């Protein structure tokens, strides 16, 4: 209903708050998927390789800093629930018959481990219980239940206040709030496009919903641009796509993240794609 009256923007450069689904999708797009699916498939038919994603970019950064030093990340598929919420990434044994272990992925911002299956690679000679598949793909290293923990936390209102302070310092009168992100549409797109997002006016508090926008200048540096996180947590259950680009398999996963995260600087530009045509009339239910 809110997106019905949304408009395109020409350009935005400033602080951004990623909330709920968007916070989880931010970590999944930039971090989780880039320590999964390694090693890549081996085949004599090189034409098949074009249907798979390239080598995940963070696997070669073990013992290097990938996140701020106040963030730790671990994966524990043995947990069925968290704070009363069911975790669909739970499994007692992976699809290669290996019992999963609690895997410390990031400690104090430094990457310590990546996912591994029974297939030997230069970083691991043993599976850590993350060989996962469905009927459309072979077993490949993937996540189960990912937990993102932050020690630099604020109440949500204080988090918004920090974002406003950054905006004012940079001469801005609005801040960007992202509620949902899509899946990256190409191998060069690290972070999916905002599906639900709005600009929050600092003076009036008005929310101006935006459409057909694309994140620009996104790199793995963006992970280290997280300034604060909210003191409440959010459970995000979803289907994780496999390493195939088209018609690949999916497995059930969960990510537990701070409910909101503040990124110091995000660049948003107008999409060159034609926006979807809106209906002629708004939905009568939401108009009441």
mmCIF file of C-alpha atoms in Angstrom:
data_model
loop_
_atom_site.group_PDB
_atom_site.id
_atom_site.type_symbol
_atom_site.label_atom_id
_atom_site.label_comp_id
_atom_site.label_asym_id
_atom_site.label_seq_id
_atom_site.Cartn_x
_atom_site.Cartn_y
_atom_site.Cartn_z
ATOM 1 C CA UNK A 1 0.000 0.000 0.000
ATOM 2 C CA UNK A 2 2.817 2.415 0.864
ATOM 3 C CA UNK A 3 4.718 1.548 -2.300
ATOM 4 C CA UNK A 4 1.656 2.466 -4.369
ATOM 5 C CA UNK A 5 2.518 6.153 -3.957
ATOM 6 C CA UNK A 6 6.304 5.677 -4.063
ATOM 7 C CA UNK A 7 8.564 7.706 -6.357
ATOM 8 C CA UNK A 8 11.993 7.303 -7.901
ATOM 9 C CA UNK A 9 14.897 9.333 -6.557
ATOM 10 C CA UNK A 10 17.806 10.654 -8.561
ATOM 11 C CA UNK A 11 20.532 10.220 -5.948
ATOM 12 C CA UNK A 12 21.173 9.666 -2.247
ATOM 13 C CA UNK A 13 24.472 9.577 -0.339
ATOM 14 C CA UNK A 14 24.318 9.356 3.417
ATOM 15 C CA UNK A 15 23.572 7.158 6.438
ATOM 16 C CA UNK A 16 21.183 4.222 6.124
ATOM 17 C CA UNK A 17 19.285 2.093 8.615
ATOM 18 C CA UNK A 18 18.612 -1.491 7.572
ATOM 19 C CA UNK A 19 15.701 -2.921 9.546
ATOM 20 C CA UNK A 20 14.411 -6.466 10.181
ATOM 21 C CA UNK A 21 14.385 -8.428 6.884
ATOM 22 C CA UNK A 22 16.779 -5.926 5.305
ATOM 23 C CA UNK A 23 19.295 -6.302 8.167
ATOM 24 C CA UNK A 24 19.345 -10.082 7.726
ATOM 25 C CA UNK A 25 19.480 -9.859 3.923
ATOM 26 C CA UNK A 26 22.365 -7.384 4.190
ATOM 27 C CA UNK A 27 24.474 -9.940 6.102
ATOM 28 C CA UNK A 28 23.334 -12.810 3.891
ATOM 29 C CA UNK A 29 24.130 -11.069 0.587
ATOM 30 C CA UNK A 30 27.478 -9.603 1.585
ATOM 31 C CA UNK A 31 28.815 -12.082 4.128
ATOM 32 C CA UNK A 32 27.118 -15.498 4.412
ATOM 33 C CA UNK A 33 26.905 -16.250 0.691
ATOM 34 C CA UNK A 34 30.533 -15.208 0.236
ATOM 35 C CA UNK A 35 31.832 -17.882 2.610
ATOM 36 C CA UNK A 36 29.568 -20.584 1.131
ATOM 37 C CA UNK A 37 29.780 -22.832 -1.983
ATOM 38 C CA UNK A 38 33.533 -23.444 -1.749
ATOM 39 C CA UNK A 39 35.218 -25.177 -3.512
ATOM 40 C CA UNK A 40 33.433 -24.625 -6.846
ATOM 41 C CA UNK A 41 32.278 -27.539 -8.966
ATOM 42 C CA UNK A 42 34.785 -29.423 -11.095
ATOM 43 C CA UNK A 43 33.849 -30.343 -14.638
ATOM 44 C CA UNK A 44 35.453 -30.887 -18.036
ATOM 45 C CA UNK A 45 32.518 -29.128 -19.653
ATOM 46 C CA UNK A 46 33.377 -25.454 -19.125
ATOM 47 C CA UNK A 47 30.091 -24.305 -20.666
ATOM 48 C CA UNK A 48 28.333 -25.559 -17.526
ATOM 49 C CA UNK A 49 30.325 -23.157 -15.338
ATOM 50 C CA UNK A 50 28.415 -20.157 -16.649
ATOM 51 C CA UNK A 51 25.354 -21.449 -14.794
ATOM 52 C CA UNK A 52 27.174 -21.191 -11.445
ATOM 53 C CA UNK A 53 28.240 -18.247 -9.334
ATOM 54 C CA UNK A 54 31.922 -17.367 -9.243
ATOM 55 C CA UNK A 55 34.193 -18.302 -6.329
ATOM 56 C CA UNK A 56 32.866 -16.645 -3.147
ATOM 57 C CA UNK A 57 35.064 -13.640 -2.555
ATOM 58 C CA UNK A 58 35.595 -13.830 1.201
ATOM 59 C CA UNK A 59 36.994 -17.372 1.424
ATOM 60 C CA UNK A 60 40.511 -16.075 0.829
ATOM 61 C CA UNK A 61 40.277 -13.604 3.725
ATOM 62 C CA UNK A 62 40.592 -16.090 6.595
ATOM 63 C CA UNK A 63 42.294 -14.373 9.568
ATOM 64 C CA UNK A 64 41.601 -11.022 7.916
ATOM 65 C CA UNK A 65 39.196 -8.375 9.142
ATOM 66 C CA UNK A 66 35.824 -8.515 7.367
ATOM 67 C CA UNK A 67 33.490 -6.905 9.945
ATOM 68 C CA UNK A 68 33.795 -4.267 12.694
ATOM 69 C CA UNK A 69 35.610 -5.519 15.792
ATOM 70 C CA UNK A 70 32.391 -5.380 17.855
ATOM 71 C CA UNK A 71 30.706 -8.100 15.773
ATOM 72 C CA UNK A 72 31.005 -11.886 16.179
ATOM 73 C CA UNK A 73 29.278 -14.459 13.961
ATOM 74 C CA UNK A 74 28.729 -18.172 14.510
ATOM 75 C CA UNK A 75 26.620 -20.915 12.925
ATOM 76 C CA UNK A 76 24.850 -23.563 15.015
ATOM 77 C CA UNK A 77 22.407 -25.856 13.137
ATOM 78 C CA UNK A 78 21.695 -27.808 16.347
ATOM 79 C CA UNK A 79 19.464 -25.043 17.745
ATOM 80 C CA UNK A 80 15.765 -25.610 17.047
ATOM 81 C CA UNK A 81 14.535 -22.400 18.688
ATOM 82 C CA UNK A 82 15.782 -18.988 19.731
ATOM 83 C CA UNK A 83 13.895 -16.741 22.148
ATOM 84 C CA UNK A 84 10.679 -18.612 21.394
ATOM 85 C CA UNK A 85 11.049 -18.481 17.597
ATOM 86 C CA UNK A 86 11.515 -21.658 15.571
ATOM 87 C CA UNK A 87 14.681 -21.809 13.448
ATOM 88 C CA UNK A 88 14.178 -23.478 10.083
ATOM 89 C CA UNK A 89 17.964 -23.817 9.624
ATOM 90 C CA UNK A 90 17.963 -26.570 12.259
ATOM 91 C CA UNK A 91 19.162 -30.049 11.261
ATOM 92 C CA UNK A 92 20.698 -32.845 13.383
ATOM 93 C CA UNK A 93 22.815 -34.212 10.529
ATOM 94 C CA UNK A 94 23.763 -32.737 7.155
ATOM 95 C CA UNK A 95 23.002 -34.184 3.718
ATOM 96 C CA UNK A 96 26.354 -35.968 3.612
ATOM 97 C CA UNK A 97 25.762 -37.789 6.898
ATOM 98 C CA UNK A 98 27.945 -35.543 9.060
ATOM 99 C CA UNK A 99 26.851 -34.167 12.435
ATOM 100 C CA UNK A 100 27.192 -30.355 12.397
ATOM 101 C CA UNK A 101 29.289 -28.490 14.943
ATOM 102 C CA UNK A 102 28.930 -24.969 16.287
ATOM 103 C CA UNK A 103 31.131 -23.064 13.876
ATOM 104 C CA UNK A 104 32.833 -19.816 14.874
ATOM 105 C CA UNK A 105 32.869 -17.794 11.660
ATOM 106 C CA UNK A 106 33.907 -14.324 12.871
ATOM 107 C CA UNK A 107 35.571 -13.308 16.129
ATOM 108 C CA UNK A 108 36.130 -9.610 16.911
ATOM 109 C CA UNK A 109 35.541 -8.823 13.236
ATOM 110 C CA UNK A 110 38.104 -11.329 11.909
ATOM 111 C CA UNK A 111 37.073 -14.227 9.678
ATOM 112 C CA UNK A 112 38.059 -17.506 11.349
ATOM 113 C CA UNK A 113 36.285 -20.288 9.448
ATOM 114 C CA UNK A 114 34.221 -20.925 6.343
ATOM 115 C CA UNK A 115 31.641 -23.605 5.588
ATOM 116 C CA UNK A 116 32.985 -26.957 4.401
ATOM 117 C CA UNK A 117 31.588 -30.280 3.185
ATOM 118 C CA UNK A 118 33.241 -33.682 2.658
ATOM 119 C CA UNK A 119 34.967 -32.303 -0.428
ATOM 120 C CA UNK A 120 38.563 -31.427 0.507
ATOM 121 C CA UNK A 121 39.792 -27.919 -0.240
ATOM 122 C CA UNK A 122 42.912 -25.888 0.580
ATOM 123 C CA UNK A 123 41.295 -24.449 3.711
ATOM 124 C CA UNK A 124 39.792 -27.634 5.143
ATOM 125 C CA UNK A 125 40.451 -31.370 4.970
ATOM 126 C CA UNK A 126 37.338 -32.273 6.983
ATOM 127 C CA UNK A 127 33.647 -31.476 6.823
ATOM 128 C CA UNK A 128 32.202 -29.269 9.551
ATOM 129 C CA UNK A 129 28.705 -30.596 8.906
ATOM 130 C CA UNK A 130 27.508 -28.019 6.386
ATOM 131 C CA UNK A 131 27.181 -30.114 3.228
ATOM 132 C CA UNK A 132 23.615 -29.304 2.185
ATOM 133 C CA UNK A 133 21.505 -30.004 -0.887
ATOM 134 C CA UNK A 134 18.059 -30.678 -2.295
ATOM 135 C CA UNK A 135 16.945 -32.713 -5.310
ATOM 136 C CA UNK A 136 18.085 -29.974 -7.722
ATOM 137 C CA UNK A 137 21.699 -29.658 -6.608
ATOM 138 C CA UNK A 138 24.649 -31.590 -5.247
ATOM 139 C CA UNK A 139 25.722 -31.203 -1.631
ATOM 140 C CA UNK A 140 27.601 -27.938 -1.224
ATOM 141 C CA UNK A 141 28.856 -25.976 1.821
ATOM 142 C CA UNK A 142 26.013 -23.760 3.035
ATOM 143 C CA UNK A 143 24.707 -22.139 6.199
ATOM 144 C CA UNK A 144 22.306 -23.494 8.808
ATOM 145 C CA UNK A 145 21.469 -21.126 11.677
ATOM 146 C CA UNK A 146 23.609 -17.972 11.540
ATOM 147 C CA UNK A 147 23.885 -15.796 14.651
ATOM 148 C CA UNK A 148 25.226 -12.241 14.315
ATOM 149 C CA UNK A 149 26.175 -10.807 17.707
ATOM 150 C CA UNK A 150 27.085 -7.179 18.338
ATOM 151 C CA UNK A 151 28.535 -5.561 21.461
ATOM 152 C CA UNK A 152 27.912 -2.000 20.241
ATOM 153 C CA UNK A 153 24.173 -1.684 20.782
ATOM 154 C CA UNK A 154 21.684 1.148 21.125
ATOM 155 C CA UNK A 155 17.971 1.542 21.708
ATOM 156 C CA UNK A 156 16.187 2.017 18.356
ATOM 157 C CA UNK A 157 15.352 5.681 19.028
ATOM 158 C CA UNK A 158 18.988 6.419 19.855
ATOM 159 C CA UNK A 159 20.066 4.572 16.701
ATOM 160 C CA UNK A 160 17.814 6.824 14.605
ATOM 161 C CA UNK A 161 19.165 9.852 16.488
ATOM 162 C CA UNK A 162 22.749 8.841 15.579
ATOM 163 C CA UNK A 163 21.711 8.543 11.926
ATOM 164 C CA UNK A 164 20.151 11.995 12.061
ATOM 165 C CA UNK A 165 23.338 13.484 13.549
ATOM 166 C CA UNK A 166 25.416 12.018 10.700
ATOM 167 C CA UNK A 167 22.932 13.346 8.142
ATOM 168 C CA UNK A 168 22.978 16.873 9.607
ATOM 169 C CA UNK A 169 26.803 16.880 9.663
ATOM 170 C CA UNK A 170 26.710 16.123 5.937
ATOM 171 C CA UNK A 171 24.096 18.764 5.143
ATOM 172 C CA UNK A 172 21.244 16.301 4.585
ATOM 173 C CA UNK A 173 17.611 16.721 5.587
ATOM 174 C CA UNK A 174 16.628 13.040 5.162
ATOM 175 C CA UNK A 175 17.917 9.593 6.102
ATOM 176 C CA UNK A 176 17.424 6.332 4.248
ATOM 177 C CA UNK A 177 15.564 3.452 5.926
ATOM 178 C CA UNK A 178 15.540 0.081 4.153
ATOM 179 C CA UNK A 179 12.987 -2.553 5.150
ATOM 180 C CA UNK A 180 13.527 -5.251 2.543
ATOM 181 C CA UNK A 181 16.187 -6.143 -0.052
ATOM 182 C CA UNK A 182 15.847 -8.337 -3.133
ATOM 183 C CA UNK A 183 18.236 -11.040 -4.305
ATOM 184 C CA UNK A 184 21.235 -9.793 -6.371
ATOM 185 C CA UNK A 185 20.341 -9.891 -10.062
ATOM 186 C CA UNK A 186 23.858 -10.496 -11.395
ATOM 187 C CA UNK A 187 27.268 -11.795 -10.312
ATOM 188 C CA UNK A 188 28.583 -8.221 -10.128
ATOM 189 C CA UNK A 189 25.779 -7.056 -7.838
ATOM 190 C CA UNK A 190 26.896 -7.772 -4.256
ATOM 191 C CA UNK A 191 23.820 -6.372 -2.546
ATOM 192 C CA UNK A 192 20.295 -6.788 -3.860
ATOM 193 C CA UNK A 193 18.168 -3.790 -4.701
ATOM 194 C CA UNK A 194 15.888 -2.205 -2.082
ATOM 195 C CA UNK A 195 12.363 -3.572 -2.388
ATOM 196 C CA UNK A 196 10.827 -1.588 0.457
ATOM 197 C CA UNK A 197 12.602 1.623 1.474
ATOM 198 C CA UNK A 198 11.795 5.193 2.366
ATOM 199 C CA UNK A 199 13.441 8.547 3.051
ATOM 200 C CA UNK A 200 12.668 9.842 6.538
ATOM 201 C CA UNK A 201 12.354 13.637 6.709
ATOM 202 C CA UNK A 202 14.361 14.933 9.691
ATOM 203 C CA UNK A 203 12.052 17.898 10.353
ATOM 204 C CA UNK A 204 8.567 16.526 9.747
ATOM 205 C CA UNK A 205 9.097 12.782 10.291
ATOM 206 C CA UNK A 206 7.328 12.126 6.974
ATOM 207 C CA UNK A 207 8.179 8.857 5.201
ATOM 208 C CA UNK A 208 8.633 9.140 1.439
ATOM 209 C CA UNK A 209 8.682 5.662 -0.054
ATOM 210 C CA UNK A 210 10.991 5.147 -3.025
ATOM 211 C CA UNK A 211 11.059 2.673 -5.898
ATOM 212 C CA UNK A 212 13.291 1.484 -8.737
ATOM 213 C CA UNK A 213 16.587 2.305 -7.011
ATOM 214 C CA UNK A 214 19.967 0.559 -6.989
ATOM 215 C CA UNK A 215 22.782 0.538 -4.433
ATOM 216 C CA UNK A 216 25.952 1.922 -5.992
ATOM 217 C CA UNK A 217 29.568 1.597 -4.906
ATOM 218 C CA UNK A 218 28.845 -1.412 -2.686
ATOM 219 C CA UNK A 219 31.907 -3.480 -1.776
ATOM 220 C CA UNK A 220 32.955 -5.722 1.092
ATOM 221 C CA UNK A 221 34.147 -2.542 2.769
ATOM 222 C CA UNK A 222 30.449 -1.823 3.399
ATOM 223 C CA UNK A 223 30.428 -4.626 5.987
ATOM 224 C CA UNK A 224 33.000 -2.684 8.005
ATOM 225 C CA UNK A 225 30.960 0.517 7.702
ATOM 226 C CA UNK A 226 28.444 -0.702 10.303
ATOM 227 C CA UNK A 227 28.497 1.890 13.102
ATOM 228 C CA UNK A 228 25.828 0.716 15.551
ATOM 229 C CA UNK A 229 23.258 -2.039 15.971
ATOM 230 C CA UNK A 230 19.943 -2.140 17.798
ATOM 231 C CA UNK A 231 19.764 -3.795 21.208
ATOM 232 C CA UNK A 232 16.884 -6.058 20.108
ATOM 233 C CA UNK A 233 17.301 -9.146 17.885
ATOM 234 C CA UNK A 234 15.369 -10.408 14.863
ATOM 235 C CA UNK A 235 14.878 -13.971 13.603
ATOM 236 C CA UNK A 236 14.787 -14.296 9.805
ATOM 237 C CA UNK A 237 13.797 -17.674 8.318
ATOM 238 C CA UNK A 238 14.268 -18.033 4.568
ATOM 239 C CA UNK A 239 15.232 -20.252 1.630
ATOM 240 C CA UNK A 240 18.926 -19.947 0.788
ATOM 241 C CA UNK A 241 19.586 -20.283 -2.937
ATOM 242 C CA UNK A 242 22.401 -22.604 -4.023
ATOM 243 C CA UNK A 243 25.425 -21.838 -6.170
ATOM 244 C CA UNK A 244 23.550 -22.219 -9.473
ATOM 245 C CA UNK A 245 22.448 -19.006 -11.136
ATOM 246 C CA UNK A 246 19.262 -20.369 -12.693
ATOM 247 C CA UNK A 247 16.765 -22.947 -11.436
ATOM 248 C CA UNK A 248 19.088 -24.031 -8.674
ATOM 249 C CA UNK A 249 18.131 -25.702 -5.428
ATOM 250 C CA UNK A 250 17.289 -24.092 -2.109
ATOM 251 C CA UNK A 251 17.680 -25.083 1.530
ATOM 252 C CA UNK A 252 16.009 -23.763 4.687
ATOM 253 C CA UNK A 253 18.205 -21.385 6.712
ATOM 254 C CA UNK A 254 17.882 -18.877 9.535
ATOM 255 C CA UNK A 255 19.747 -15.705 10.419
ATOM 256 C CA UNK A 256 19.488 -14.086 13.844
ATOM 257 C CA UNK A 257 20.612 -10.469 13.617
ATOM 258 C CA UNK A 258 20.287 -7.165 15.482
ATOM 259 C CA UNK A 259 16.835 -5.889 14.519
ATOM 260 C CA UNK A 260 18.406 -2.780 12.952
ATOM 261 C CA UNK A 261 21.885 -1.774 11.869
ATOM 262 C CA UNK A 262 23.238 1.685 11.031
ATOM 263 C CA UNK A 263 25.582 2.024 8.038
ATOM 264 C CA UNK A 264 27.644 5.197 7.983
ATOM 265 C CA UNK A 265 27.339 5.885 4.262
ATOM 266 C CA UNK A 266 25.312 4.288 1.473
ATOM 267 C CA UNK A 267 24.957 5.449 -2.113
ATOM 268 C CA UNK A 268 21.643 4.999 -3.915
ATOM 269 C CA UNK A 269 21.004 5.846 -7.569
ATOM 270 C CA UNK A 270 18.061 5.720 -9.930
ATOM 271 C CA UNK A 271 17.560 2.366 -11.634
ATOM 272 C CA UNK A 272 17.683 2.306 -15.424
ATOM 273 C CA UNK A 273 14.985 -0.372 -15.458
ATOM 274 C CA UNK A 274 11.428 0.738 -16.182
ATOM 275 C CA UNK A 275 9.479 0.714 -12.900
ATOM 276 C CA UNK A 276 6.623 -1.760 -12.655
ATOM 277 C CA UNK A 277 3.328 -0.330 -13.807
ATOM 278 C CA UNK A 278 1.130 0.499 -10.865
ATOM 279 C CA UNK A 279 -2.538 -0.546 -10.730
ATOM 280 C CA UNK A 280 -5.065 2.020 -11.871
ATOM 281 C CA UNK A 281 -6.737 2.083 -8.454
ATOM 282 C CA UNK A 282 -5.390 1.458 -4.967
ATOM 283 C CA UNK A 283 -6.491 -1.675 -3.160
ATOM 284 C CA UNK A 284 -9.887 -0.871 -1.570
ATOM 285 C CA UNK A 285 -8.991 -2.545 1.734
ATOM 286 C CA UNK A 286 -5.938 -0.353 2.333
ATOM 287 C CA UNK A 287 -7.838 2.761 1.298
ATOM 288 C CA UNK A 288 -10.202 2.556 4.272
#
